[in-house]
């Protein structure tokens, strides 16, 4: 009967505390508004409907800007390279940065569960003990040695009267969401790094090929000039000039080879493999398709799509909840507790009517004087919120700049490729004409060297302009957020990565 009475009284006390739990103190978080100046354009002046085109050149097709079109989640597949798709998936599955981001998300989730368990529910602790004691003769109970058994159950609960617990859990949930968007940001950055590194590798491969072609042409010309010099048809200065030209071209090859090797090493590491493992696919500009349709999200949607903006927003949310926690700390705190137990000199008599004891208690603690510490903590929380708001705005501004820069780069680099393609064609024509004129004695050898030098520079610049168009496209897709919100199953990055195949696993 006594146990039932204790249970009833405890339940009534908890219900009374729940009734006292009203609104949570502190500001209710409101999602920041989209910048009013965003409008429907990322740039101050309107972009053309499509970029310039360079007919007959790899990567020279015109690209159309399609406003409001959704970006696919697997945006790298728009480059039309199965090898690139497989490598990106391998990186998402095997890169340590993805594993670290996922682990941080799991940590935040478990921390929330731990806080929710301690704040939302009463703590119930059981105790069972046995002690061997000897009472002194002066105690009045008679000297002797005896054994004392005790068992008890204690319950304690702090009702969330002013919302401190709810604000604490609100902040913890915001940390979970922050880590979730950090996973998405890592997913996007990693996939973009793989794509841009593959494009750089293809560009370096093409530059190296172009340089070697020029080197071979100069070597063939040097062989002819050496024979002419042996016959006394030309002065030694002409021979030395040709050798110097060839030596300069040869000197440009090792840096290109080094850069190409380093890009391959980076691709291996991005895929979660050691550089020495090898087995990576070879990328060329010809193996990549330049996407001709460029989805461009509306500016008003960008703040909901960029994972870095969403992560910054969750930090702002957590800072808002911290103000509520600091505000609630200035108000009284009610604690309810109860216990039921027994002490006896034999184990069999535990919980007999004569040995049981119980208690119910409530405790109200109110801050009276703390030297202004609680007020200072609240002001500190408000300052932290202001800082988070400023950081959020900085993130938004940087995101809009990324998109604007990418759009302008696409337009400008397309025009640059068209001009460079024309320059390359003219340089090749001029070199062919100069070579023919030199053979006929119509021009000096110095004029031929100038034509060779111009062609070499124009040809390498053409390759660089070609790769810039691919890199600009990848940069735009990254700046727009990567399309993570368009996954067919709505799954988060952490769950989609685990299903991705590991590149080259069969060869290990």
CSV table of C-alpha atoms in Angstrom, one decimal:
chain,number,residue,atom,x,y,z
A,1,UNK,CA,0.0,0.0,0.0
A,2,UNK,CA,2.8,2.4,0.9
A,3,UNK,CA,4.6,1.7,-2.3
A,4,UNK,CA,1.4,2.4,-4.3
A,5,UNK,CA,0.9,5.6,-2.3
A,6,UNK,CA,4.4,6.7,-3.2
A,7,UNK,CA,3.9,6.0,-6.9
A,8,UNK,CA,0.6,8.0,-6.9
A,9,UNK,CA,2.2,11.0,-5.2
A,10,UNK,CA,5.1,11.0,-7.5
A,11,UNK,CA,2.9,10.8,-10.6
A,12,UNK,CA,0.8,13.7,-9.3
A,13,UNK,CA,3.9,15.8,-8.7
A,14,UNK,CA,5.2,15.1,-12.3
A,15,UNK,CA,1.8,16.0,-13.8
A,16,UNK,CA,1.8,19.3,-11.8
A,17,UNK,CA,5.3,20.1,-13.1
A,18,UNK,CA,4.2,19.3,-16.6
A,19,UNK,CA,1.3,21.7,-16.2
A,20,UNK,CA,3.8,24.4,-15.2
A,21,UNK,CA,5.8,23.8,-18.3
A,22,UNK,CA,4.6,26.6,-20.6
A,23,UNK,CA,6.3,28.5,-23.3
A,24,UNK,CA,10.1,28.3,-23.8
A,25,UNK,CA,11.9,31.5,-23.1
A,26,UNK,CA,14.1,33.2,-25.6
A,27,UNK,CA,13.5,34.0,-29.3
A,28,UNK,CA,11.8,31.6,-31.6
A,29,UNK,CA,14.1,31.0,-34.6
A,30,UNK,CA,12.9,32.4,-38.0
A,31,UNK,CA,14.6,31.4,-41.2
A,32,UNK,CA,16.4,34.4,-42.8
A,33,UNK,CA,14.7,35.9,-45.7
A,34,UNK,CA,16.1,35.7,-49.2
A,35,UNK,CA,18.1,38.9,-50.0
A,36,UNK,CA,15.7,41.4,-51.5
A,37,UNK,CA,18.3,42.5,-54.0
A,38,UNK,CA,18.6,39.0,-55.4
A,39,UNK,CA,15.9,39.5,-58.0
A,40,UNK,CA,16.0,37.2,-60.9
A,41,UNK,CA,19.6,37.8,-62.0
A,42,UNK,CA,23.0,37.0,-60.5
A,43,UNK,CA,24.9,39.7,-62.5
A,44,UNK,CA,24.4,43.4,-62.8
A,45,UNK,CA,24.1,43.1,-66.6
A,46,UNK,CA,22.1,40.4,-68.3
A,47,UNK,CA,24.0,37.5,-69.8
A,48,UNK,CA,23.3,36.4,-73.4
A,49,UNK,CA,21.0,33.4,-74.0
A,50,UNK,CA,24.0,31.3,-75.1
A,51,UNK,CA,27.8,31.5,-75.2
A,52,UNK,CA,29.9,32.0,-78.3
A,53,UNK,CA,30.9,28.9,-80.2
A,54,UNK,CA,34.2,27.8,-81.9
A,55,UNK,CA,33.3,25.4,-84.7
A,56,UNK,CA,35.4,22.4,-85.2
A,57,UNK,CA,37.3,22.7,-81.9
A,58,UNK,CA,37.0,20.3,-79.0
A,59,UNK,CA,35.0,22.0,-76.3
A,60,UNK,CA,34.0,24.8,-78.7
A,61,UNK,CA,30.2,24.2,-78.8
A,62,UNK,CA,27.9,27.0,-77.7
A,63,UNK,CA,26.2,26.5,-74.3
A,64,UNK,CA,22.7,27.7,-73.5
A,65,UNK,CA,21.8,29.2,-70.1
A,66,UNK,CA,18.5,27.7,-69.0
A,67,UNK,CA,17.1,29.8,-66.1
A,68,UNK,CA,15.0,27.9,-63.6
A,69,UNK,CA,16.0,24.4,-64.8
A,70,UNK,CA,16.9,22.0,-62.1
A,71,UNK,CA,20.4,20.7,-61.7
A,72,UNK,CA,20.6,16.8,-61.6
A,73,UNK,CA,22.0,15.3,-58.4
A,74,UNK,CA,24.6,13.4,-60.4
A,75,UNK,CA,25.7,16.5,-62.3
A,76,UNK,CA,29.1,15.1,-63.3
A,77,UNK,CA,27.4,12.6,-65.6
A,78,UNK,CA,26.5,15.5,-67.9
A,79,UNK,CA,30.2,15.4,-69.1
A,80,UNK,CA,29.4,12.0,-70.7
A,81,UNK,CA,32.3,10.1,-69.3
A,82,UNK,CA,31.7,6.7,-67.7
A,83,UNK,CA,35.2,6.6,-66.4
A,84,UNK,CA,34.7,10.0,-64.7
A,85,UNK,CA,31.4,8.9,-63.2
A,86,UNK,CA,33.0,5.7,-61.8
A,87,UNK,CA,35.9,7.7,-60.4
A,88,UNK,CA,33.6,10.2,-58.7
A,89,UNK,CA,31.7,7.4,-57.1
A,90,UNK,CA,34.8,5.7,-55.9
A,91,UNK,CA,36.0,9.0,-54.3
A,92,UNK,CA,32.6,9.4,-52.5
A,93,UNK,CA,32.8,5.9,-51.2
A,94,UNK,CA,36.5,5.8,-50.3
A,95,UNK,CA,37.7,9.3,-49.4
A,96,UNK,CA,38.5,9.8,-45.7
A,97,UNK,CA,36.9,13.3,-45.7
A,98,UNK,CA,33.5,11.7,-46.4
A,99,UNK,CA,34.0,9.2,-43.6
A,100,UNK,CA,35.0,11.9,-41.2
A,101,UNK,CA,31.9,14.1,-42.1
A,102,UNK,CA,29.6,11.1,-41.7
A,103,UNK,CA,31.2,10.3,-38.3
A,104,UNK,CA,30.7,13.8,-37.2
A,105,UNK,CA,27.0,13.5,-38.1
A,106,UNK,CA,26.6,10.3,-36.2
A,107,UNK,CA,28.3,11.9,-33.2
A,108,UNK,CA,25.9,14.8,-33.3
A,109,UNK,CA,22.9,12.5,-33.5
A,110,UNK,CA,24.1,10.4,-30.5
A,111,UNK,CA,24.8,13.6,-28.5
A,112,UNK,CA,21.3,14.7,-29.1
A,113,UNK,CA,19.9,11.3,-27.9
A,114,UNK,CA,22.1,11.5,-24.8
A,115,UNK,CA,20.8,15.1,-24.0
A,116,UNK,CA,17.2,14.1,-24.7
A,117,UNK,CA,17.4,11.1,-22.4
A,118,UNK,CA,18.8,13.2,-19.5
A,119,UNK,CA,16.5,16.2,-20.0
A,120,UNK,CA,13.1,14.7,-21.1
A,121,UNK,CA,12.9,11.8,-18.7
A,122,UNK,CA,13.3,11.3,-14.9
A,123,UNK,CA,16.4,9.7,-13.7
A,124,UNK,CA,15.8,6.5,-11.9
A,125,UNK,CA,18.7,4.9,-10.0
A,126,UNK,CA,18.7,1.7,-7.9
A,127,UNK,CA,21.1,0.9,-5.1
A,128,UNK,CA,21.8,-2.4,-3.4
A,129,UNK,CA,24.4,-2.6,-0.7
A,130,UNK,CA,25.7,-4.7,2.1
A,131,UNK,CA,27.9,-3.5,5.0
A,132,UNK,CA,29.7,-5.2,7.9
A,133,UNK,CA,29.7,-3.0,11.0
A,134,UNK,CA,30.8,-3.0,14.6
A,135,UNK,CA,29.1,-0.6,17.0
A,136,UNK,CA,31.1,0.7,20.0
A,137,UNK,CA,29.9,-0.1,23.5
A,138,UNK,CA,29.4,3.6,24.2
A,139,UNK,CA,26.7,3.8,21.5
A,140,UNK,CA,24.0,2.5,23.8
A,141,UNK,CA,23.0,-0.2,21.4
A,142,UNK,CA,25.4,-2.7,22.8
A,143,UNK,CA,28.8,-3.7,21.3
A,144,UNK,CA,28.7,-6.2,18.5
A,145,UNK,CA,29.3,-7.0,14.9
A,146,UNK,CA,26.4,-7.2,12.5
A,147,UNK,CA,25.6,-7.0,8.8
A,148,UNK,CA,23.4,-4.3,7.3
A,149,UNK,CA,21.6,-4.8,4.0
A,150,UNK,CA,20.0,-1.9,2.2
A,151,UNK,CA,18.1,-1.5,-1.1
A,152,UNK,CA,16.5,1.6,-2.6
A,153,UNK,CA,15.2,3.2,-5.7
A,154,UNK,CA,15.6,7.0,-6.2
A,155,UNK,CA,13.7,9.1,-8.8
A,156,UNK,CA,14.6,12.7,-9.7
A,157,UNK,CA,13.2,15.0,-12.3
A,158,UNK,CA,13.6,18.6,-13.3
A,159,UNK,CA,10.5,19.9,-15.1
A,160,UNK,CA,11.2,22.2,-18.0
A,161,UNK,CA,9.2,25.0,-16.6
A,162,UNK,CA,10.9,27.8,-18.6
A,163,UNK,CA,12.0,25.9,-21.6
A,164,UNK,CA,15.7,25.5,-20.9
A,165,UNK,CA,15.6,21.8,-21.8
A,166,UNK,CA,13.6,22.5,-25.0
A,167,UNK,CA,16.0,25.2,-26.1
A,168,UNK,CA,19.0,23.0,-25.3
A,169,UNK,CA,17.5,20.2,-27.5
A,170,UNK,CA,16.6,22.7,-30.2
A,171,UNK,CA,20.3,23.7,-30.3
A,172,UNK,CA,21.4,20.1,-30.4
A,173,UNK,CA,19.0,19.4,-33.3
A,174,UNK,CA,20.4,22.4,-35.1
A,175,UNK,CA,23.9,20.9,-34.7
A,176,UNK,CA,22.6,17.6,-36.2
A,177,UNK,CA,21.3,19.6,-39.2
A,178,UNK,CA,24.5,21.5,-39.4
A,179,UNK,CA,26.5,18.3,-39.6
A,180,UNK,CA,24.1,16.9,-42.2
A,181,UNK,CA,24.7,19.9,-44.4
A,182,UNK,CA,28.4,19.6,-43.8
A,183,UNK,CA,28.2,16.1,-45.2
A,184,UNK,CA,26.4,17.5,-48.3
A,185,UNK,CA,29.1,20.2,-48.6
A,186,UNK,CA,31.9,17.6,-48.3
A,187,UNK,CA,30.0,15.5,-50.9
A,188,UNK,CA,29.8,18.4,-53.3
A,189,UNK,CA,33.4,19.6,-52.8
A,190,UNK,CA,34.8,16.2,-53.2
A,191,UNK,CA,32.9,15.4,-56.4
A,192,UNK,CA,33.8,18.8,-57.8
A,193,UNK,CA,37.5,18.3,-56.9
A,194,UNK,CA,37.5,15.0,-58.8
A,195,UNK,CA,35.9,16.5,-61.9
A,196,UNK,CA,38.2,19.6,-62.0
A,197,UNK,CA,41.3,17.5,-61.3
A,198,UNK,CA,40.3,15.2,-64.1
A,199,UNK,CA,39.8,18.2,-66.4
A,200,UNK,CA,43.2,19.6,-65.4
A,201,UNK,CA,44.8,16.2,-66.1
A,202,UNK,CA,43.2,16.1,-69.5
A,203,UNK,CA,44.4,19.7,-70.2
A,204,UNK,CA,48.0,18.9,-69.1
A,205,UNK,CA,47.9,15.8,-71.3
A,206,UNK,CA,46.8,17.9,-74.3
A,207,UNK,CA,49.4,20.6,-73.6
A,208,UNK,CA,52.1,18.0,-73.3
A,209,UNK,CA,51.0,16.4,-76.6
A,210,UNK,CA,51.0,19.8,-78.3
A,211,UNK,CA,54.4,20.7,-76.9
A,212,UNK,CA,55.8,17.3,-78.0
A,213,UNK,CA,54.4,17.9,-81.5
A,214,UNK,CA,56.2,21.2,-81.7
A,215,UNK,CA,59.3,19.6,-80.4
A,216,UNK,CA,59.2,16.9,-83.0
A,217,UNK,CA,58.7,19.5,-85.8
A,218,UNK,CA,61.6,21.5,-84.5
A,219,UNK,CA,63.8,18.4,-84.3
A,220,UNK,CA,63.0,17.6,-88.0
A,221,UNK,CA,63.9,21.1,-89.0
A,222,UNK,CA,67.1,21.0,-87.0
A,223,UNK,CA,68.2,17.9,-88.9
A,224,UNK,CA,67.7,19.7,-92.2
A,225,UNK,CA,69.5,22.8,-90.9
A,226,UNK,CA,72.4,20.8,-89.7
A,227,UNK,CA,72.9,19.3,-93.2
A,228,UNK,CA,72.6,22.7,-94.7
A,229,UNK,CA,75.3,24.0,-92.3
A,230,UNK,CA,77.6,21.0,-93.1
A,231,UNK,CA,77.3,22.0,-96.8
A,232,UNK,CA,78.1,25.6,-95.9
A,233,UNK,CA,74.7,26.9,-97.1
A,234,UNK,CA,73.8,28.7,-93.9
A,235,UNK,CA,75.8,30.4,-91.1
A,236,UNK,CA,76.4,28.9,-87.7
A,237,UNK,CA,74.2,31.5,-86.1
A,238,UNK,CA,71.2,29.9,-87.8
A,239,UNK,CA,72.1,26.5,-86.5
A,240,UNK,CA,72.5,27.8,-83.0
A,241,UNK,CA,69.2,29.6,-83.1
A,242,UNK,CA,67.4,26.4,-84.1
A,243,UNK,CA,69.1,24.4,-81.4
A,244,UNK,CA,68.2,27.1,-78.9
A,245,UNK,CA,64.6,27.1,-80.0
A,246,UNK,CA,64.5,23.3,-79.7
A,247,UNK,CA,66.2,23.4,-76.2
A,248,UNK,CA,63.6,25.9,-75.0
A,249,UNK,CA,60.7,23.7,-76.1
A,250,UNK,CA,62.4,20.6,-74.5
A,251,UNK,CA,62.8,22.6,-71.2
A,252,UNK,CA,59.0,23.2,-71.1
A,253,UNK,CA,58.3,19.4,-71.2
A,254,UNK,CA,59.5,18.3,-67.7
A,255,UNK,CA,57.3,20.9,-65.8
A,256,UNK,CA,54.2,19.7,-67.8
A,257,UNK,CA,55.1,16.1,-67.0
A,258,UNK,CA,55.5,16.9,-63.3
A,259,UNK,CA,52.2,18.8,-63.2
A,260,UNK,CA,50.5,15.9,-65.0
A,261,UNK,CA,51.9,13.3,-62.6
A,262,UNK,CA,50.8,15.4,-59.6
A,263,UNK,CA,47.3,15.7,-60.9
A,264,UNK,CA,47.2,11.9,-61.3
A,265,UNK,CA,48.5,11.6,-57.7
A,266,UNK,CA,45.7,13.9,-56.5
A,267,UNK,CA,43.1,11.9,-58.3
A,268,UNK,CA,44.4,8.7,-56.5
A,269,UNK,CA,44.2,10.4,-53.1
A,270,UNK,CA,40.8,11.8,-53.8
A,271,UNK,CA,39.6,8.3,-54.6
A,272,UNK,CA,41.0,7.2,-51.3
A,273,UNK,CA,43.9,5.3,-52.7
A,274,UNK,CA,47.7,5.6,-52.5
A,275,UNK,CA,49.4,7.4,-55.4
A,276,UNK,CA,51.5,4.3,-56.1
A,277,UNK,CA,48.5,2.0,-56.6
A,278,UNK,CA,47.8,3.1,-60.2
A,279,UNK,CA,44.9,1.8,-62.2
A,280,UNK,CA,43.3,5.2,-62.7
A,281,UNK,CA,41.7,6.0,-66.1
A,282,UNK,CA,43.3,8.3,-68.6
A,283,UNK,CA,41.4,11.5,-69.3
A,284,UNK,CA,41.5,13.5,-72.5
A,285,UNK,CA,39.5,16.5,-73.5
A,286,UNK,CA,38.1,14.4,-76.4
A,287,UNK,CA,36.8,11.9,-73.9
A,288,UNK,CA,34.7,14.6,-72.2
A,289,UNK,CA,31.5,16.1,-73.6
A,290,UNK,CA,30.9,19.7,-72.9
A,291,UNK,CA,27.3,20.1,-71.6
A,292,UNK,CA,25.4,22.3,-74.0
A,293,UNK,CA,22.4,22.9,-71.6
A,294,UNK,CA,23.4,24.8,-68.5
A,295,UNK,CA,20.7,24.7,-65.7
A,296,UNK,CA,20.8,27.9,-63.8
A,297,UNK,CA,18.7,28.0,-60.6
A,298,UNK,CA,16.8,31.1,-59.7
A,299,UNK,CA,18.6,33.4,-57.3
A,300,UNK,CA,15.7,33.1,-54.9
A,301,UNK,CA,16.3,29.4,-54.7
A,302,UNK,CA,20.1,29.5,-54.2
A,303,UNK,CA,19.9,30.0,-50.4
A,304,UNK,CA,17.9,26.8,-50.0
A,305,UNK,CA,20.3,24.8,-52.3
A,306,UNK,CA,23.8,25.7,-51.3
A,307,UNK,CA,24.8,23.3,-48.5
A,308,UNK,CA,27.3,25.9,-47.0
A,309,UNK,CA,24.4,28.4,-46.7
A,310,UNK,CA,22.2,25.8,-45.1
A,311,UNK,CA,24.9,24.8,-42.7
A,312,UNK,CA,25.5,28.5,-41.7
A,313,UNK,CA,21.8,28.8,-41.2
A,314,UNK,CA,21.8,25.9,-38.7
A,315,UNK,CA,24.6,27.6,-36.8
A,316,UNK,CA,22.5,30.7,-36.6
A,317,UNK,CA,19.6,28.5,-35.3
A,318,UNK,CA,21.8,27.0,-32.6
A,319,UNK,CA,22.9,30.5,-31.6
A,320,UNK,CA,19.3,31.5,-31.3
A,321,UNK,CA,18.5,28.5,-29.1
A,322,UNK,CA,21.5,29.3,-26.9
A,323,UNK,CA,19.9,32.7,-26.1
A,324,UNK,CA,16.9,30.8,-24.8
A,325,UNK,CA,19.0,28.6,-22.6
A,326,UNK,CA,20.8,31.6,-21.1
A,327,UNK,CA,17.4,33.4,-20.6
A,328,UNK,CA,15.9,30.4,-18.8
A,329,UNK,CA,18.9,30.2,-16.5
A,330,UNK,CA,17.8,33.5,-14.9
A,331,UNK,CA,14.6,31.9,-13.7
A,332,UNK,CA,13.9,29.5,-10.8
A,333,UNK,CA,14.4,25.8,-11.3
A,334,UNK,CA,12.1,23.1,-9.8
A,335,UNK,CA,13.4,19.7,-9.0
A,336,UNK,CA,11.2,16.8,-7.9
A,337,UNK,CA,12.6,13.7,-6.2
A,338,UNK,CA,11.4,10.6,-4.5
A,339,UNK,CA,12.9,7.5,-3.1
A,340,UNK,CA,11.7,4.1,-1.8
A,341,UNK,CA,14.0,1.7,0.1
A,342,UNK,CA,14.6,-0.6,3.0
A,343,UNK,CA,17.4,-1.4,5.5
A,344,UNK,CA,17.6,-4.6,7.5
A,345,UNK,CA,20.1,-6.8,9.2
A,346,UNK,CA,19.1,-9.8,7.2
A,347,UNK,CA,18.5,-10.0,3.4
A,348,UNK,CA,15.2,-11.8,3.8
A,349,UNK,CA,13.7,-8.9,5.8
A,350,UNK,CA,14.3,-6.3,3.1
A,351,UNK,CA,11.1,-4.4,2.3
A,352,UNK,CA,9.3,-5.8,5.3
A,353,UNK,CA,6.8,-3.3,6.7
A,354,UNK,CA,9.1,-2.5,9.6
A,355,UNK,CA,12.2,-1.9,7.4
A,356,UNK,CA,10.9,0.2,4.5
A,357,UNK,CA,11.3,3.9,4.1
A,358,UNK,CA,10.2,6.4,1.4
A,359,UNK,CA,10.4,10.1,0.7
A,360,UNK,CA,8.9,12.7,-1.6
A,361,UNK,CA,10.6,16.1,-2.0
A,362,UNK,CA,10.5,19.1,-4.2
A,363,UNK,CA,13.2,21.8,-4.4
A,364,UNK,CA,12.9,25.2,-5.9
A,365,UNK,CA,16.2,27.0,-6.7
A,366,UNK,CA,16.1,30.6,-7.7
A,367,UNK,CA,19.1,32.8,-8.6
A,368,UNK,CA,19.3,35.8,-6.2
A,369,UNK,CA,22.7,37.3,-6.6
A,370,UNK,CA,25.5,36.1,-8.9
A,371,UNK,CA,27.4,39.2,-9.7
A,372,UNK,CA,25.7,39.7,-13.0
A,373,UNK,CA,27.1,36.5,-14.4
A,374,UNK,CA,23.7,35.2,-15.8
A,375,UNK,CA,23.0,38.5,-17.5
A,376,UNK,CA,26.4,38.6,-18.9
A,377,UNK,CA,26.0,35.0,-20.3
A,378,UNK,CA,22.7,36.1,-22.0
A,379,UNK,CA,24.4,39.1,-23.6
A,380,UNK,CA,27.3,36.9,-24.7
A,381,UNK,CA,24.7,34.5,-26.3
A,382,UNK,CA,23.1,37.5,-28.1
A,383,UNK,CA,26.5,38.7,-29.3
A,384,UNK,CA,27.2,35.1,-30.6
A,385,UNK,CA,23.9,35.2,-32.5
A,386,UNK,CA,24.9,38.6,-34.1
A,387,UNK,CA,28.2,37.0,-35.1
A,388,UNK,CA,26.4,34.0,-36.6
A,389,UNK,CA,24.0,36.3,-38.5
A,390,UNK,CA,26.9,38.2,-39.9
A,391,UNK,CA,28.7,35.0,-40.9
A,392,UNK,CA,25.5,33.8,-42.5
A,393,UNK,CA,25.3,36.9,-44.6
A,394,UNK,CA,28.9,36.6,-45.6
A,395,UNK,CA,28.3,33.0,-46.7
A,396,UNK,CA,25.3,34.1,-48.8
A,397,UNK,CA,27.3,36.9,-50.4
A,398,UNK,CA,30.1,34.6,-51.3
A,399,UNK,CA,27.7,32.1,-52.8
A,400,UNK,CA,26.1,34.7,-55.1
A,401,UNK,CA,29.6,35.8,-56.1
A,402,UNK,CA,30.6,32.2,-56.9
A,403,UNK,CA,27.6,31.9,-59.3
A,404,UNK,CA,28.1,35.3,-60.8
A,405,UNK,CA,31.8,34.6,-61.4
A,406,UNK,CA,31.1,31.2,-62.9
A,407,UNK,CA,28.5,32.7,-65.3
A,408,UNK,CA,30.8,35.4,-66.4
A,409,UNK,CA,33.6,33.0,-66.8
A,410,UNK,CA,31.5,30.8,-69.0
A,411,UNK,CA,30.6,33.7,-71.3
A,412,UNK,CA,34.0,35.2,-71.4
A,413,UNK,CA,36.0,32.0,-71.8
A,414,UNK,CA,33.7,30.9,-74.6
A,415,UNK,CA,34.6,34.1,-76.5
A,416,UNK,CA,38.2,33.6,-75.6
A,417,UNK,CA,38.2,30.1,-77.0
A,418,UNK,CA,36.6,31.3,-80.2
A,419,UNK,CA,39.3,34.0,-80.6
A,420,UNK,CA,42.1,31.6,-79.6
A,421,UNK,CA,40.9,29.0,-82.2
A,422,UNK,CA,41.1,31.7,-84.9
A,423,UNK,CA,44.5,32.6,-83.6
A,424,UNK,CA,45.7,29.0,-83.7
A,425,UNK,CA,44.4,28.5,-87.2
A,426,UNK,CA,46.1,31.7,-88.4
A,427,UNK,CA,49.3,30.7,-86.7
A,428,UNK,CA,49.3,27.3,-88.2
A,429,UNK,CA,48.7,28.8,-91.7
A,430,UNK,CA,51.4,31.4,-91.2
A,431,UNK,CA,53.8,28.7,-90.1
A,432,UNK,CA,53.1,26.6,-93.1
A,433,UNK,CA,53.5,29.5,-95.4
A,434,UNK,CA,56.7,30.6,-93.7
A,435,UNK,CA,58.2,27.2,-93.9
A,436,UNK,CA,57.5,27.0,-97.7
A,437,UNK,CA,58.9,30.5,-98.2
A,438,UNK,CA,62.1,29.7,-96.2
A,439,UNK,CA,62.6,26.6,-98.4
A,440,UNK,CA,62.4,28.8,-101.4
A,441,UNK,CA,64.7,31.4,-99.9
A,442,UNK,CA,62.0,34.0,-99.7
A,443,UNK,CA,62.4,34.8,-96.0
A,444,UNK,CA,65.1,34.7,-93.4
A,445,UNK,CA,65.5,32.0,-90.8
A,446,UNK,CA,64.6,34.5,-88.0
A,447,UNK,CA,61.2,35.0,-89.7
A,448,UNK,CA,60.7,31.3,-89.7
A,449,UNK,CA,61.6,31.1,-86.0
A,450,UNK,CA,59.1,33.8,-85.2
A,451,UNK,CA,56.4,31.8,-87.0
A,452,UNK,CA,57.3,28.7,-85.1
A,453,UNK,CA,57.3,30.5,-81.8
A,454,UNK,CA,53.9,32.1,-82.5
A,455,UNK,CA,52.4,28.7,-83.5
A,456,UNK,CA,53.7,27.0,-80.4
A,457,UNK,CA,52.3,29.7,-78.1
A,458,UNK,CA,49.0,29.8,-79.9
A,459,UNK,CA,48.6,26.0,-79.8
A,460,UNK,CA,49.2,25.6,-76.1
A,461,UNK,CA,47.0,28.6,-75.4
A,462,UNK,CA,44.2,26.9,-77.4
A,463,UNK,CA,44.4,23.8,-75.2
A,464,UNK,CA,44.3,25.9,-72.1
A,465,UNK,CA,41.2,27.8,-73.4
A,466,UNK,CA,39.5,24.5,-74.2
A,467,UNK,CA,40.0,23.1,-70.7
A,468,UNK,CA,38.8,26.4,-69.2
A,469,UNK,CA,35.3,25.8,-70.7
A,470,UNK,CA,35.0,22.4,-69.0
A,471,UNK,CA,36.4,23.7,-65.7
A,472,UNK,CA,34.0,26.7,-65.9
A,473,UNK,CA,31.0,24.3,-66.3
A,474,UNK,CA,32.0,22.2,-63.3
A,475,UNK,CA,32.5,25.4,-61.3
A,476,UNK,CA,29.0,26.6,-62.1
A,477,UNK,CA,27.4,23.3,-61.1
A,478,UNK,CA,29.3,23.4,-57.8
A,479,UNK,CA,28.4,27.1,-57.3
A,480,UNK,CA,24.7,26.2,-57.7
A,481,UNK,CA,24.8,23.6,-55.0
A,482,UNK,CA,25.3,20.3,-56.9
A,483,UNK,CA,21.7,19.3,-57.1
A,484,UNK,CA,21.6,17.2,-53.9
A,485,UNK,CA,18.0,18.1,-53.3
A,486,UNK,CA,17.0,16.3,-56.6
A,487,UNK,CA,18.0,12.8,-55.5
A,488,UNK,CA,15.3,10.4,-56.6
A,489,UNK,CA,15.0,8.7,-53.3
A,490,UNK,CA,15.5,11.9,-51.2
A,491,UNK,CA,18.4,10.2,-49.4
A,492,UNK,CA,21.1,12.2,-47.8
A,493,UNK,CA,24.7,12.1,-49.1
A,494,UNK,CA,25.8,9.8,-46.2
A,495,UNK,CA,23.4,7.0,-47.3
A,496,UNK,CA,24.0,7.4,-51.1
A,497,UNK,CA,27.8,7.2,-50.7
A,498,UNK,CA,27.7,3.8,-49.0
A,499,UNK,CA,26.0,2.4,-52.1
A,500,UNK,CA,28.6,3.7,-54.5
A,501,UNK,CA,31.0,1.2,-56.1
A,502,UNK,CA,34.6,1.3,-55.2
A,503,UNK,CA,36.7,2.0,-58.3
A,504,UNK,CA,39.2,-0.7,-59.2
A,505,UNK,CA,38.3,-2.8,-56.2
A,506,UNK,CA,38.5,-6.0,-58.3
A,507,UNK,CA,42.1,-5.3,-59.0
A,508,UNK,CA,43.2,-5.0,-55.4
